[in-house]
Coordinates of C-alpha atoms (C1' of nucleotides) in Angstrom, one line a residue:
Chain A
X1 CA -39.3 73.5 84.4
X2 CA -39.2 74.7 80.8
X3 CA -41.7 77.4 81.6
X4 CA -39.5 78.9 84.2
X5 CA -36.5 78.9 81.8
X6 CA -38.5 80.3 78.9
X7 CA -39.9 83.0 81.0
X8 CA -36.5 84.0 82.1
X9 CA -35.1 83.9 78.6
X10 CA -37.9 86.0 77.2
X11 CA -37.4 88.5 80.1
X12 CA -33.7 88.7 79.2
X13 CA -34.5 89.4 75.6
X14 CA -37.1 92.0 76.6
X15 CA -34.6 93.7 78.8
X16 CA -31.9 93.5 76.1
X17 CA -34.2 95.2 73.6
X18 CA -35.2 97.9 76.1
X19 CA -31.5 98.6 77.0
X20 CA -30.6 98.9 73.3
X21 CA -33.7 101.0 72.6
X22 CA -35.0 98.4 70.2
X23 CA -38.6 97.5 69.8
X24 CA -40.5 94.6 71.1
X25 CA -42.3 93.2 68.0
X26 CA -44.5 90.2 67.4
X27 CA -42.0 88.8 64.9
X28 CA -39.1 88.9 67.4
X29 CA -41.2 87.2 70.1
X30 CA -42.3 84.5 67.7
X31 CA -38.8 83.8 66.4
X32 CA -37.4 83.6 69.9
X33 CA -40.3 81.4 71.0
X34 CA -39.7 78.9 68.2
X35 CA -35.9 79.0 68.8
X36 CA -36.4 78.1 72.4
X37 CA -38.7 75.2 71.5
X38 CA -35.8 73.2 70.0
X39 CA -32.9 72.0 72.0
X40 CA -30.5 71.1 69.1
X41 CA -28.6 73.6 67.0
X42 CA -30.6 74.9 64.1
X43 CA -29.8 76.9 61.0
X44 CA -31.5 80.2 60.1
X45 CA -33.2 78.5 57.1
X46 CA -34.5 75.7 59.3
X47 CA -35.8 78.2 61.8
X48 CA -37.4 80.2 59.1
X49 CA -39.3 77.1 57.9
X50 CA -40.8 76.4 61.3
X51 CA -41.6 80.1 62.0
X52 CA -43.3 80.4 58.7
X53 CA -45.8 77.7 59.7
X54 CA -47.0 80.0 62.5
X55 CA -46.8 83.3 60.5
X56 CA -46.8 82.9 56.8
X57 CA -46.0 86.6 56.2
X58 CA -42.7 86.6 58.0
X59 CA -39.5 87.3 56.0
X60 CA -36.4 85.3 56.1
X61 CA -34.3 88.4 56.5
X62 CA -36.1 88.9 59.8
X63 CA -35.1 85.5 61.0
X64 CA -31.4 86.2 60.2
X65 CA -31.7 89.6 61.9
X66 CA -33.3 88.2 65.1
X67 CA -30.7 85.4 65.4
X68 CA -28.0 88.1 65.3
X69 CA -29.8 89.9 68.1
X70 CA -30.2 86.7 70.2
X71 CA -26.4 86.2 70.0
X72 CA -25.8 89.8 71.1
X73 CA -28.3 89.2 74.0
X74 CA -26.4 86.1 75.1
X75 CA -29.2 83.8 74.4
X76 CA -27.8 82.1 71.3
X77 CA -24.4 81.1 70.1
X78 CA -23.1 80.5 66.6
X79 CA -21.6 77.1 65.8
X80 CA -19.8 76.3 62.6
X81 CA -19.5 72.7 61.6
X82 CA -17.8 73.6 58.4
X83 CA -20.5 72.7 56.0
X84 CA -21.1 76.2 54.8
X85 CA -24.1 76.9 57.0
X86 CA -24.0 78.6 60.3
X87 CA -26.0 77.0 63.1
X88 CA -27.3 78.4 66.3
X89 CA -27.7 76.8 69.7
X90 CA -29.0 77.9 73.1
X91 CA -26.4 79.8 75.1
X92 CA -28.4 80.7 78.2
X93 CA -28.4 77.9 80.8
X94 CA -25.8 76.0 78.8
X95 CA -22.3 76.5 80.0
X96 CA -19.5 76.5 77.6
X97 CA -19.0 73.2 75.8
X98 CA -17.4 71.7 72.8
X99 CA -18.8 69.2 70.3
X100 CA -18.3 65.6 69.6
X101 CA -19.9 64.6 66.3
X102 CA -20.4 61.2 64.7
X103 CA -19.2 61.5 61.1
X104 CA -21.5 58.5 60.1
X105 CA -24.9 59.5 61.5
X106 CA -24.3 63.2 62.3
X107 CA -25.3 62.9 66.0
X108 CA -23.7 65.6 68.1
X109 CA -23.0 65.5 71.8
X110 CA -22.0 68.5 73.9
X111 CA -18.8 67.7 75.9
X112 CA -16.6 69.5 78.4
X113 CA -13.3 68.4 79.9
X114 CA -11.9 70.7 82.5
X115 CA -8.4 69.2 82.2
X116 CA -8.4 70.1 78.5
X117 CA -9.5 73.6 79.2
X118 CA -6.6 74.0 81.7
X119 CA -4.1 72.7 79.2
X120 CA -5.4 75.0 76.5
X121 CA -4.9 78.0 78.7
X122 CA -1.4 76.8 79.5
X123 CA -0.6 76.2 75.9
X124 CA -1.7 79.7 74.9
X125 CA 0.4 81.2 77.7
X126 CA 3.4 79.3 76.5
X127 CA 3.3 81.4 73.4
X128 CA 2.6 84.6 75.2
X129 CA -1.1 84.6 74.4
X130 CA -3.9 85.5 76.8
X131 CA -6.6 83.0 75.9
X132 CA -10.0 84.5 75.4
X133 CA -12.0 81.6 74.0
X134 CA -11.7 78.5 71.9
X135 CA -13.6 76.1 69.7
X136 CA -13.0 72.4 69.7
X137 CA -14.7 69.9 67.3
X138 CA -14.1 66.2 67.8
X139 CA -15.1 63.9 64.9
X140 CA -15.4 60.2 65.2
X141 CA -17.7 57.2 65.0
X142 CA -20.3 56.7 67.7
X143 CA -21.0 53.3 69.4
X144 CA -24.0 52.5 67.3
X145 CA -22.3 53.3 64.0
X146 CA -19.3 51.3 65.0
X147 CA -21.4 48.1 64.9
X148 CA -21.4 47.9 61.1
Chain B
X1 CA 16.4 72.7 51.3
X2 CA 13.1 73.9 49.8
X3 CA 14.0 72.4 46.5
X4 CA 14.2 68.9 47.9
X5 CA 10.8 69.3 49.6
X6 CA 9.2 70.8 46.5
X7 CA 10.5 68.1 44.2
X8 CA 9.1 65.5 46.5
X9 CA 5.7 67.2 46.7
X10 CA 5.6 67.6 42.9
X11 CA 6.4 63.9 42.6
X12 CA 3.6 63.0 45.0
X13 CA 1.2 65.0 42.9
X14 CA 2.4 63.5 39.7
X15 CA 2.0 60.0 41.2
X16 CA -1.4 60.9 42.5
X17 CA -2.6 62.1 39.1
X18 CA -1.2 59.0 37.4
X19 CA -2.9 56.7 39.9
X20 CA -6.2 58.4 39.4
X21 CA -5.9 58.5 35.6
X22 CA -5.9 62.3 35.7
X23 CA -3.7 64.4 33.3
X24 CA -0.6 66.4 34.1
X25 CA -1.4 69.8 32.8
X26 CA 0.6 73.1 32.9
X27 CA -2.2 74.7 34.9
X28 CA -2.0 72.1 37.6
X29 CA 1.7 72.3 37.9
X30 CA 1.6 76.1 38.0
X31 CA -1.0 76.2 40.7
X32 CA 0.8 73.6 42.8
X33 CA 4.1 75.5 42.4
X34 CA 2.6 78.8 43.5
X35 CA 0.8 77.0 46.4
X36 CA 4.1 75.6 47.6
X37 CA 5.8 78.9 47.5
X38 CA 3.8 80.3 50.4
X39 CA 4.0 78.9 53.9
X40 CA 0.9 80.5 55.4
X41 CA -2.6 79.4 54.7
X42 CA -4.1 80.9 51.6
X43 CA -7.6 81.2 50.2
X44 CA -8.6 80.1 46.7
X45 CA -9.1 83.7 45.7
X46 CA -5.7 84.8 47.0
X47 CA -4.0 81.9 45.2
X48 CA -5.9 82.8 42.0
X49 CA -4.5 86.3 42.2
X50 CA -0.9 85.2 42.4
X51 CA -1.3 82.5 39.8
X52 CA -2.9 85.0 37.4
X53 CA 0.3 87.0 37.5
X54 CA 2.2 84.1 35.9
X55 CA -0.6 83.1 33.5
X56 CA -3.1 85.7 32.8
X57 CA -5.4 83.2 31.0
X58 CA -6.0 80.9 33.9
X59 CA -9.5 80.6 35.3
X60 CA -10.5 80.8 38.9
X61 CA -12.6 77.6 38.6
X62 CA -9.4 75.8 37.9
X63 CA -7.8 77.0 41.0
X64 CA -10.7 75.8 43.1
X65 CA -10.5 72.5 41.3
X66 CA -6.8 72.0 41.8
X67 CA -7.0 72.9 45.5
X68 CA -9.6 70.1 45.9
X69 CA -7.1 67.7 44.2
X70 CA -4.3 68.8 46.4
X71 CA -6.4 67.9 49.4
X72 CA -7.2 64.5 48.0
X73 CA -3.5 64.0 47.2
X74 CA -2.6 64.8 50.9
X75 CA -0.7 67.9 50.0
X76 CA -3.1 70.5 51.2
X77 CA -5.5 70.8 54.1
X78 CA -8.6 72.9 54.5
X79 CA -8.9 75.2 57.5
X80 CA -12.0 77.1 58.4
X81 CA -11.6 80.2 60.6
X82 CA -15.3 80.9 60.4
X83 CA -15.1 84.0 58.3
X84 CA -16.9 82.4 55.4
X85 CA -13.8 81.7 53.4
X86 CA -12.1 78.3 53.3
X87 CA -8.3 78.5 53.5
X88 CA -5.7 76.0 52.5
X89 CA -2.3 75.1 54.1
X90 CA 0.5 72.7 53.4
X91 CA -0.2 69.2 54.7
X92 CA 2.9 67.4 53.5
X93 CA 5.8 67.6 55.9
X94 CA 3.6 69.4 58.4
X95 CA 2.3 67.1 61.1
X96 CA -1.1 67.6 62.5
X97 CA -1.5 70.8 64.4
X98 CA -4.1 73.2 65.8
X99 CA -4.3 77.0 65.6
X100 CA -3.7 79.8 68.0
X101 CA -4.9 83.0 66.6
X102 CA -4.6 86.6 67.9
X103 CA -8.0 88.3 67.7
X104 CA -6.3 91.7 67.5
X105 CA -3.8 91.4 64.8
X106 CA -4.8 88.1 63.1
X107 CA -1.5 86.4 63.6
X108 CA -1.8 82.6 63.6
X109 CA 0.6 80.1 65.2
X110 CA 0.5 76.4 64.6
X111 CA 0.5 74.5 67.9
X112 CA 0.4 70.9 69.2
X113 CA 0.0 69.6 72.7
X114 CA 0.3 65.8 73.0
X115 CA -1.3 65.9 76.4
X116 CA -4.4 67.6 74.9
X117 CA -4.5 65.0 72.1
X118 CA -4.5 62.2 74.6
X119 CA -7.3 63.7 76.6
X120 CA -9.4 64.3 73.5
X121 CA -9.1 60.7 72.6
X122 CA -10.1 59.7 76.2
X123 CA -13.0 62.1 76.2
X124 CA -14.4 60.7 73.0
X125 CA -14.0 57.1 74.3
X126 CA -15.9 58.1 77.4
X127 CA -18.9 58.6 75.2
X128 CA -18.3 55.4 73.2
X129 CA -16.8 57.3 70.2
X130 CA -13.8 56.2 68.2
X131 CA -12.0 59.5 67.6
X132 CA -11.0 60.0 63.9
X133 CA -9.8 63.6 63.9
X134 CA -10.5 67.0 65.5
X135 CA -10.1 70.7 65.0
X136 CA -9.1 73.1 67.8
X137 CA -9.0 76.8 67.4
X138 CA -7.7 78.9 70.2
X139 CA -8.4 82.6 70.2
X140 CA -6.6 85.2 72.4
X141 CA -4.4 88.2 72.5
X142 CA -0.7 87.8 71.6
X143 CA 2.2 89.3 73.6
X144 CA 2.6 92.3 71.3
X145 CA -1.1 93.2 71.2
X146 CA -1.3 92.9 75.0
X147 CA 1.0 95.9 75.3
X148 CA -1.7 98.5 74.4
Chain C
dA1 C1' -56.6 109.2 71.8
dA2 C1' -53.9 111.4 68.2
dA3 C1' -49.7 112.5 66.0
dG4 C1' -45.0 112.0 64.8
dC5 C1' -40.8 109.9 64.3
dA6 C1' -37.6 106.5 64.2
dA7 C1' -37.3 101.5 64.3
dT8 C1' -38.8 97.4 61.9
dT9 C1' -40.5 94.7 58.4
dG10 C1' -40.9 91.9 53.9
dA11 C1' -39.7 91.6 49.3
dA12 C1' -36.5 91.7 46.2
dA13 C1' -32.0 92.8 44.8
dT14 C1' -27.1 92.1 46.0
dT15 C1' -22.9 90.1 47.7
dC16 C1' -19.6 86.6 48.2
dA17 C1' -17.7 82.1 48.0
dT18 C1' -18.1 78.1 45.6
dT19 C1' -19.9 74.8 42.1
dA20 C1' -21.9 73.3 37.7
dT21 C1' -22.3 73.7 32.7
dC22 C1' -20.5 73.4 28.2
dA23 C1' -18.2 74.1 24.0
dA24 C1' -13.4 74.4 22.8
dT25 C1' -8.9 72.6 23.6
dA26 C1' -5.1 69.7 25.3
dT27 C1' -3.3 65.3 26.9
dC28 C1' -1.8 60.7 26.5
dA29 C1' -2.3 55.8 25.2
dC30 C1' -2.2 53.5 21.1
Chain D
dG1 C1' -0.2 61.1 14.3
dT2 C1' -4.9 60.1 15.8
dG3 C1' -8.7 59.5 18.5
dA4 C1' -11.1 59.1 23.0
dT5 C1' -11.6 61.7 26.8
dA6 C1' -10.0 64.6 30.5
dT7 C1' -9.4 69.5 31.2
dT8 C1' -10.0 74.2 30.7
dG9 C1' -12.0 79.0 30.8
dA10 C1' -15.9 81.7 30.6
dT11 C1' -20.1 82.1 32.3
dA12 C1' -24.2 80.9 34.6
dA13 C1' -25.9 79.1 38.7
dT14 C1' -26.1 78.0 43.5
dG15 C1' -26.7 78.8 48.5
dA16 C1' -26.0 81.4 52.5
dA17 C1' -26.2 85.8 54.3
dT18 C1' -26.7 90.8 53.9
dT19 C1' -28.4 95.2 52.1
dT20 C1' -31.9 98.3 50.2
dC21 C1' -36.0 100.7 50.5
dA22 C1' -40.7 101.9 50.7
dA23 C1' -44.5 100.7 53.6
dT24 C1' -45.8 99.6 58.2
dT25 C1' -45.5 99.5 63.1
dG26 C1' -44.2 100.5 68.0
dC27 C1' -43.6 103.7 71.3
dT28 C1' -43.1 108.4 73.2
dT29 C1' -45.1 112.8 73.6
dT30 C1' -48.7 115.5 73.9

DNA sequence: AAAGCAATTGAAATTCATTATCAATATCAC
DNA sequence: GTGATATTGATAATGAATTTCAATTGCTTT
C-alpha cells in the first residue's frame, strides 16, 4: 500500500523536476524519501537530522531548498503552529484539512467539517470576497489530558 | 468617545502593573498610548518606529517587552499571518474575531460567524476535545481587487 | 565516451525577528 | 530621602531561514 503511494509521489516529483528543467539528484531523492517515511508534520531541522543519518555530507540549506520544491510540486504543505518554526506535512493523498491540537500534550488531529467550509465561503461572500483558501487551528484539551 | 476608552485601558494597565508589583514607567505609558492610537494590527518594529518619534532614547527591546505585558494584561492580542512577523491588535473592547484577508491588496477585515463558532465547538467535542480557543484565517480576493 | 555548460551542492556568512545579558538608572515603599 | 529592586537601553546572542559562492555534478550534445 505504501509502496504504491511512494512510487507515485516519487514519480510526481520526477515529473515536476523534468517539467521545470531541474535535475534529479541523489540529495533530492533522499530528502523526499525520508519526508515520505513520516506521517506527522516535521520541521526542516528535524528532517535535516534524520537525513543526516543516511548521508552525513548533506547540507541543511539543501533540506530547506528541497522542502520548498516539494511544496511547489504539490507534495508538501507548510503549516504554521505559531511557535516560530514552519512545519511540513504530506499534501498528496491528503485532502484539505484543518488542525485540532491539544494544548497539554501537543497531539494534533487532522479534521474537516464540510458545514464549516460552506459557512466560511458564505461569510467571505457576505463581505464581497471570493474565498481562495483558509487556515483553521482549533486548540483545546484532549480526552486523555482532561482526566487530570 | 476614544478618550473614555483610552482612560479605561490605561487604568486597566495601571491596575495590572500594581497587581503584579511592576512599576509604572514613562516608557510603558508612552508605548501603550501609541499602541492605542492605531486601530489596525501593528508589529513590534512598526510600533517602535512611531514611539521613537516621541522619545528618541527608547530601546526596541522595551517595545517588545511592553507588548508582552499588554497581552498579559488582556489589552493586546498576538496575530500571526504567517509572514514571519508577529503582529498585535487591540483586545479590550474588541470581542473575539477571525480575519478575512485579501491576498491581492492585503486588506484585512475582522469577522465573526456564531454558526461557525458553534460548529467548531461541536467538531472538537466529536474528537473528545474541550475547545479552548481557535484561530481562523480566510484568504481571498476582495470586491475591488476582483475588478481587474 | 568526452566535453561543456548550467544546475546543484555544502559551508559559511547573512538576514530578520526576537530574546537574553548586564551595567546604569529610575521607581516606589518605607 | 534612602535603599532594595525593577526597569531600561545598548549590545550581544539566539534560532529559523536565506543567500553567496566556489567546487562539484547532472545532463545534453557531440
